C-alpha cells in the first residue's frame, strides 16, 4: 500500500490538507467496490450519528439504548453476520473490510463507545460457532438486529490475562448449572440483556472451562458500574453471579470445551484494537497540525517553529511505521495465512500501535497546550479523550507484557 509523497512546498491544492502524509483512505477503498461502499457507510454513520453527540454521551456516562438499532438501520451493526439471522452486507467480509471498519470507527477517538456499542462482536461468535440451532434461533437474530444486547463475561478480579485460572464455577444440579463467581471489566454490562459467561465445570486449567448464555433477569445476577479513567460512556461493569440457576440448555457446545471458543476471539479483537489505536494516533496528529496552522505565537504561526514541525514529523514517523506493519499483517491474512499463524505479529502490532497512540497523544497535547486539557470542547477534544484511553488500549485485550511474551513464544526463542 503506497504512501503519498510529501510535497517540498507549502503551496498547491494539498497545502492545507490535514492528512498529507498518507493515502491509506483511498488505498483501502480501492481494494474493491464493496470496500469503498463500506468505508462510506461507516464514515457517514460516524460523522452524522456519533461525532455530534459523543461529547454529551461521555459527560452523561452512557449513550442511548436505541443506538444499537440505529446502527443496524444504518448498515453498520449487522455487517458480516449470517443473513438468516438478520446480517447485512458485506455478507462475508474479508480482513480488509474489518480493517476499514476499525479504522473508520477510530476517527471518533472514543473507544469506549465502540466497545460497548459493538459488544456483539465478542459475545455472539461463541453462540454462532458452538450453539445449537435452537440457541441460534432464540438469540442470534435479536442480538444482530440490536433488539437485545449481549456482553462477554470472561475477566475476573483476580485473573486478568490468566483465563485458564478462572475461579467462577458452574456445578451441574439436575437440569441446571448453579453459577457462582464474579466477572469484571465487562464492557456494556450495565445494559446487557445476556452474558456469554465462562465458568469452571471441570478440573483446573484450560480443559475444565465451559461457556453459558446467562440472562440478566436470572435470579442472583447483579451488576455494578465501574468508574473508569476513560471510556466514560462505556458502562464498564462488574457482574456477580450468586447461586444463579442456569438451564443446562444454555450450555454452549460441549462441557469443558469452552477455552478454545474464548481463544478464537482474541487475535481478531487485538487486530481491530491495533487498527483503531493507530487511527486515533493519526487523529491526534491531524488535530495538532490543524491547530498549529492557526495558532500564532511570537507573531507567527505555531507550525513555523522548527520544534513544532519536528514534533509533527516524529508523530508521522510513528504512525506510518505502525500502519505499514499492520497492513503487512493484514495482507498476509488476506492472502490466506491463518490468523493464528501471525498471532505473534498481531501481538507485537498491538503493542506498537498502543505505544504510538500514547506517544502521539502526548506530543499533540504539548502542541495544543491547555486546549488539550479541556474535556469535550474545542480543538483539543479528541486529543484529551485519547489521552484518557491510552491505558485501556495498552491493557485491554492482553497487556503489553502478555503480548510480548506471546510473541516470544511464537518465535520459539
PDB file of C-alpha atoms in Angstrom, residues 60-219:
ATOM      1  CA  UNK A  60     -23.594  11.636  30.705  1.00  0.00           C
ATOM      2  CA  UNK A  61     -21.711   8.375  31.124  1.00  0.00           C
ATOM      3  CA  UNK A  62     -23.825   6.454  28.636  1.00  0.00           C
ATOM      4  CA  UNK A  63     -25.286   6.503  25.154  1.00  0.00           C
ATOM      5  CA  UNK A  64     -28.943   5.977  24.162  1.00  0.00           C
ATOM      6  CA  UNK A  65     -30.193   2.404  24.182  1.00  0.00           C
ATOM      7  CA  UNK A  66     -31.682   2.805  20.719  1.00  0.00           C
ATOM      8  CA  UNK A  67     -28.247   3.497  19.213  1.00  0.00           C
ATOM      9  CA  UNK A  68     -27.902  -0.253  18.642  1.00  0.00           C
ATOM     10  CA  UNK A  69     -30.993  -0.266  16.430  1.00  0.00           C
ATOM     11  CA  UNK A  70     -29.961   2.974  14.717  1.00  0.00           C
ATOM     12  CA  UNK A  71     -26.575   1.441  13.947  1.00  0.00           C
ATOM     13  CA  UNK A  72     -28.319  -1.593  12.474  1.00  0.00           C
ATOM     14  CA  UNK A  73     -30.614   0.567  10.350  1.00  0.00           C
ATOM     15  CA  UNK A  74     -27.569   2.499   9.114  1.00  0.00           C
ATOM     16  CA  UNK A  75     -25.994  -0.712   7.819  1.00  0.00           C
ATOM     17  CA  UNK A  76     -23.225  -0.785  10.430  1.00  0.00           C
ATOM     18  CA  UNK A  77     -24.368  -3.128  13.199  1.00  0.00           C
ATOM     19  CA  UNK A  78     -25.256  -6.230  11.196  1.00  0.00           C
ATOM     20  CA  UNK A  79     -22.217  -6.331   8.898  1.00  0.00           C
ATOM     21  CA  UNK A  80     -20.986  -9.829   8.152  1.00  0.00           C
ATOM     22  CA  UNK A  81     -23.316 -11.747  10.432  1.00  0.00           C
ATOM     23  CA  UNK A  82     -25.353 -14.623   8.899  1.00  0.00           C
ATOM     24  CA  UNK A  83     -28.133 -13.272   6.710  1.00  0.00           C
ATOM     25  CA  UNK A  84     -30.593 -15.839   8.065  1.00  0.00           C
ATOM     26  CA  UNK A  85     -30.367 -14.054  11.413  1.00  0.00           C
ATOM     27  CA  UNK A  86     -30.525 -10.522  10.043  1.00  0.00           C
ATOM     28  CA  UNK A  87     -26.903  -9.980   8.997  1.00  0.00           C
ATOM     29  CA  UNK A  88     -26.228  -7.331   6.346  1.00  0.00           C
ATOM     30  CA  UNK A  89     -23.707  -6.724   3.565  1.00  0.00           C
ATOM     31  CA  UNK A  90     -20.905  -7.383   3.069  1.00  0.00           C
ATOM     32  CA  UNK A  91     -22.011 -10.963   3.763  1.00  0.00           C
ATOM     33  CA  UNK A  92     -18.543 -12.474   4.006  1.00  0.00           C
ATOM     34  CA  UNK A  93     -16.259  -9.623   4.995  1.00  0.00           C
ATOM     35  CA  UNK A  94     -12.565 -10.209   4.448  1.00  0.00           C
ATOM     36  CA  UNK A  95      -9.790  -8.870   6.650  1.00  0.00           C
ATOM     37  CA  UNK A  96      -9.636  -5.574   4.681  1.00  0.00           C
ATOM     38  CA  UNK A  97     -13.337  -4.978   5.362  1.00  0.00           C
ATOM     39  CA  UNK A  98     -12.606  -5.487   9.058  1.00  0.00           C
ATOM     40  CA  UNK A  99      -9.584  -3.172   8.809  1.00  0.00           C
ATOM     41  CA  UNK A 100     -11.769  -0.444   7.298  1.00  0.00           C
ATOM     42  CA  UNK A 101     -14.425  -0.979   9.972  1.00  0.00           C
ATOM     43  CA  UNK A 102     -11.964  -0.433  12.831  1.00  0.00           C
ATOM     44  CA  UNK A 103     -10.122   2.367  11.046  1.00  0.00           C
ATOM     45  CA  UNK A 104     -13.228   4.424  10.355  1.00  0.00           C
ATOM     46  CA  UNK A 105     -14.616   3.988  13.873  1.00  0.00           C
ATOM     47  CA  UNK A 106     -11.207   5.027  15.174  1.00  0.00           C
ATOM     48  CA  UNK A 107     -11.603   8.541  13.836  1.00  0.00           C
ATOM     49  CA  UNK A 108     -14.203   9.200  16.546  1.00  0.00           C
ATOM     50  CA  UNK A 109     -11.460   8.757  19.161  1.00  0.00           C
ATOM     51  CA  UNK A 110     -13.946   7.182  21.560  1.00  0.00           C
ATOM     52  CA  UNK A 111     -13.033   3.562  22.040  1.00  0.00           C
ATOM     53  CA  UNK A 112     -15.467   3.177  24.898  1.00  0.00           C
ATOM     54  CA  UNK A 113     -18.409   3.850  22.625  1.00  0.00           C
ATOM     55  CA  UNK A 114     -17.266   1.224  20.136  1.00  0.00           C
ATOM     56  CA  UNK A 115     -16.511  -1.248  22.929  1.00  0.00           C
ATOM     57  CA  UNK A 116     -20.000  -1.071  24.422  1.00  0.00           C
ATOM     58  CA  UNK A 117     -21.993  -0.431  21.259  1.00  0.00           C
ATOM     59  CA  UNK A 118     -20.452  -3.408  19.490  1.00  0.00           C
ATOM     60  CA  UNK A 119     -20.231  -5.967  22.297  1.00  0.00           C
ATOM     61  CA  UNK A 120     -21.932  -8.462  19.996  1.00  0.00           C
ATOM     62  CA  UNK A 121     -18.597  -8.686  18.174  1.00  0.00           C
ATOM     63  CA  UNK A 122     -17.133 -10.737  21.044  1.00  0.00           C
ATOM     64  CA  UNK A 123     -20.248 -12.057  22.796  1.00  0.00           C
ATOM     65  CA  UNK A 124     -22.035 -13.515  19.757  1.00  0.00           C
ATOM     66  CA  UNK A 125     -19.332 -15.613  17.992  1.00  0.00           C
ATOM     67  CA  UNK A 126     -19.352 -18.399  20.607  1.00  0.00           C
ATOM     68  CA  UNK A 127     -23.123 -18.703  20.162  1.00  0.00           C
ATOM     69  CA  UNK A 128     -22.812 -18.956  16.396  1.00  0.00           C
ATOM     70  CA  UNK A 129     -19.850 -21.344  16.492  1.00  0.00           C
ATOM     71  CA  UNK A 130     -20.944 -23.723  19.220  1.00  0.00           C
ATOM     72  CA  UNK A 131     -24.623 -23.052  19.772  1.00  0.00           C
ATOM     73  CA  UNK A 132     -27.410 -25.432  18.805  1.00  0.00           C
ATOM     74  CA  UNK A 133     -29.851 -24.427  16.111  1.00  0.00           C
ATOM     75  CA  UNK A 134     -32.397 -23.708  18.833  1.00  0.00           C
ATOM     76  CA  UNK A 135     -29.932 -21.387  20.624  1.00  0.00           C
ATOM     77  CA  UNK A 136     -29.085 -19.548  17.411  1.00  0.00           C
ATOM     78  CA  UNK A 137     -32.748 -19.076  16.572  1.00  0.00           C
ATOM     79  CA  UNK A 138     -33.502 -17.842  20.057  1.00  0.00           C
ATOM     80  CA  UNK A 139     -30.631 -15.370  20.469  1.00  0.00           C
ATOM     81  CA  UNK A 140     -28.820 -14.504  17.246  1.00  0.00           C
ATOM     82  CA  UNK A 141     -31.473 -12.509  15.385  1.00  0.00           C
ATOM     83  CA  UNK A 142     -32.473 -10.262  18.258  1.00  0.00           C
ATOM     84  CA  UNK A 143     -28.809  -9.565  19.075  1.00  0.00           C
ATOM     85  CA  UNK A 144     -27.750  -8.914  15.478  1.00  0.00           C
ATOM     86  CA  UNK A 145     -30.647  -6.519  14.843  1.00  0.00           C
ATOM     87  CA  UNK A 146     -29.993  -4.584  18.049  1.00  0.00           C
ATOM     88  CA  UNK A 147     -33.232  -5.540  19.750  1.00  0.00           C
ATOM     89  CA  UNK A 148     -31.263  -7.174  22.557  1.00  0.00           C
ATOM     90  CA  UNK A 149     -27.640  -6.766  23.632  1.00  0.00           C
ATOM     91  CA  UNK A 150     -25.060  -9.246  24.877  1.00  0.00           C
ATOM     92  CA  UNK A 151     -21.740  -8.848  26.684  1.00  0.00           C
ATOM     93  CA  UNK A 152     -18.836 -11.260  27.034  1.00  0.00           C
ATOM     94  CA  UNK A 153     -18.031 -12.092  30.670  1.00  0.00           C
ATOM     95  CA  UNK A 154     -14.586 -13.689  30.947  1.00  0.00           C
ATOM     96  CA  UNK A 155     -12.245 -11.484  33.024  1.00  0.00           C
ATOM     97  CA  UNK A 156     -12.204 -11.955  36.783  1.00  0.00           C
ATOM     98  CA  UNK A 157     -10.947  -9.675  39.587  1.00  0.00           C
ATOM     99  CA  UNK A 158      -8.011 -11.948  40.409  1.00  0.00           C
ATOM    100  CA  UNK A 159      -7.477 -13.433  36.967  1.00  0.00           C
ATOM    101  CA  UNK A 160      -6.731 -10.754  34.404  1.00  0.00           C
ATOM    102  CA  UNK A 161      -4.987 -12.353  31.441  1.00  0.00           C
ATOM    103  CA  UNK A 162      -4.844 -15.749  33.172  1.00  0.00           C
ATOM    104  CA  UNK A 163      -8.065 -17.023  31.625  1.00  0.00           C
ATOM    105  CA  UNK A 164      -7.222 -20.657  32.355  1.00  0.00           C
ATOM    106  CA  UNK A 165      -7.049 -19.844  36.070  1.00  0.00           C
ATOM    107  CA  UNK A 166     -10.630 -18.605  36.372  1.00  0.00           C
ATOM    108  CA  UNK A 167     -12.458 -19.281  39.613  1.00  0.00           C
ATOM    109  CA  UNK A 168     -16.115 -18.819  38.652  1.00  0.00           C
ATOM    110  CA  UNK A 169     -17.808 -22.216  38.892  1.00  0.00           C
ATOM    111  CA  UNK A 170     -20.831 -23.876  37.341  1.00  0.00           C
ATOM    112  CA  UNK A 171     -21.942 -27.048  39.121  1.00  0.00           C
ATOM    113  CA  UNK A 172     -24.454 -29.371  37.485  1.00  0.00           C
ATOM    114  CA  UNK A 173     -27.629 -29.902  39.507  1.00  0.00           C
ATOM    115  CA  UNK A 174     -30.132 -31.902  37.516  1.00  0.00           C
ATOM    116  CA  UNK A 175     -31.272 -29.885  34.510  1.00  0.00           C
ATOM    117  CA  UNK A 176     -29.481 -26.689  35.609  1.00  0.00           C
ATOM    118  CA  UNK A 177     -25.973 -25.463  36.393  1.00  0.00           C
ATOM    119  CA  UNK A 178     -25.501 -23.429  39.576  1.00  0.00           C
ATOM    120  CA  UNK A 179     -23.249 -20.483  38.711  1.00  0.00           C
ATOM    121  CA  UNK A 180     -21.141 -18.697  41.326  1.00  0.00           C
ATOM    122  CA  UNK A 181     -18.415 -16.108  40.821  1.00  0.00           C
ATOM    123  CA  UNK A 182     -17.560 -12.576  39.766  1.00  0.00           C
ATOM    124  CA  UNK A 183     -16.591 -11.094  36.398  1.00  0.00           C
ATOM    125  CA  UNK A 184     -15.211  -7.597  35.986  1.00  0.00           C
ATOM    126  CA  UNK A 185     -14.264  -5.005  33.352  1.00  0.00           C
ATOM    127  CA  UNK A 186     -17.256  -6.149  31.300  1.00  0.00           C
ATOM    128  CA  UNK A 187     -17.945  -3.662  28.504  1.00  0.00           C
ATOM    129  CA  UNK A 188     -21.603  -2.703  28.156  1.00  0.00           C
ATOM    130  CA  UNK A 189     -22.531  -4.860  31.115  1.00  0.00           C
ATOM    131  CA  UNK A 190     -24.938  -2.402  32.747  1.00  0.00           C
ATOM    132  CA  UNK A 191     -27.311  -2.606  29.786  1.00  0.00           C
ATOM    133  CA  UNK A 192     -26.686  -6.151  28.561  1.00  0.00           C
ATOM    134  CA  UNK A 193     -29.696  -8.419  28.238  1.00  0.00           C
ATOM    135  CA  UNK A 194     -27.485 -11.514  28.006  1.00  0.00           C
ATOM    136  CA  UNK A 195     -23.986 -12.501  29.120  1.00  0.00           C
ATOM    137  CA  UNK A 196     -21.795 -15.078  27.423  1.00  0.00           C
ATOM    138  CA  UNK A 197     -20.147 -16.399  30.586  1.00  0.00           C
ATOM    139  CA  UNK A 198     -17.127 -18.629  31.077  1.00  0.00           C
ATOM    140  CA  UNK A 199     -17.092 -20.827  34.169  1.00  0.00           C
ATOM    141  CA  UNK A 200     -15.233 -23.795  35.523  1.00  0.00           C
ATOM    142  CA  UNK A 201     -17.162 -27.038  35.161  1.00  0.00           C
ATOM    143  CA  UNK A 202     -14.236 -29.459  35.406  1.00  0.00           C
ATOM    144  CA  UNK A 203     -10.647 -29.761  36.545  1.00  0.00           C
ATOM    145  CA  UNK A 204      -8.174 -26.904  36.884  1.00  0.00           C
ATOM    146  CA  UNK A 205      -6.568 -25.378  33.830  1.00  0.00           C
ATOM    147  CA  UNK A 206      -7.935 -24.685  30.375  1.00  0.00           C
ATOM    148  CA  UNK A 207      -9.524 -28.107  29.996  1.00  0.00           C
ATOM    149  CA  UNK A 208     -12.244 -27.551  32.592  1.00  0.00           C
ATOM    150  CA  UNK A 209     -13.941 -24.399  31.268  1.00  0.00           C
ATOM    151  CA  UNK A 210     -17.399 -24.127  29.706  1.00  0.00           C
ATOM    152  CA  UNK A 211     -19.457 -21.294  28.221  1.00  0.00           C
ATOM    153  CA  UNK A 212     -23.060 -20.423  29.050  1.00  0.00           C
ATOM    154  CA  UNK A 213     -25.715 -17.940  27.955  1.00  0.00           C
ATOM    155  CA  UNK A 214     -26.931 -16.183  31.094  1.00  0.00           C
ATOM    156  CA  UNK A 215     -29.915 -13.829  31.139  1.00  0.00           C
ATOM    157  CA  UNK A 216     -29.684 -10.626  33.130  1.00  0.00           C
ATOM    158  CA  UNK A 217     -33.034 -11.341  34.767  1.00  0.00           C
ATOM    159  CA  UNK A 218     -31.954 -14.725  36.168  1.00  0.00           C
ATOM    160  CA  UNK A 219     -32.176 -14.514  39.978  1.00  0.00           C
TER     161      UNK A 219
END
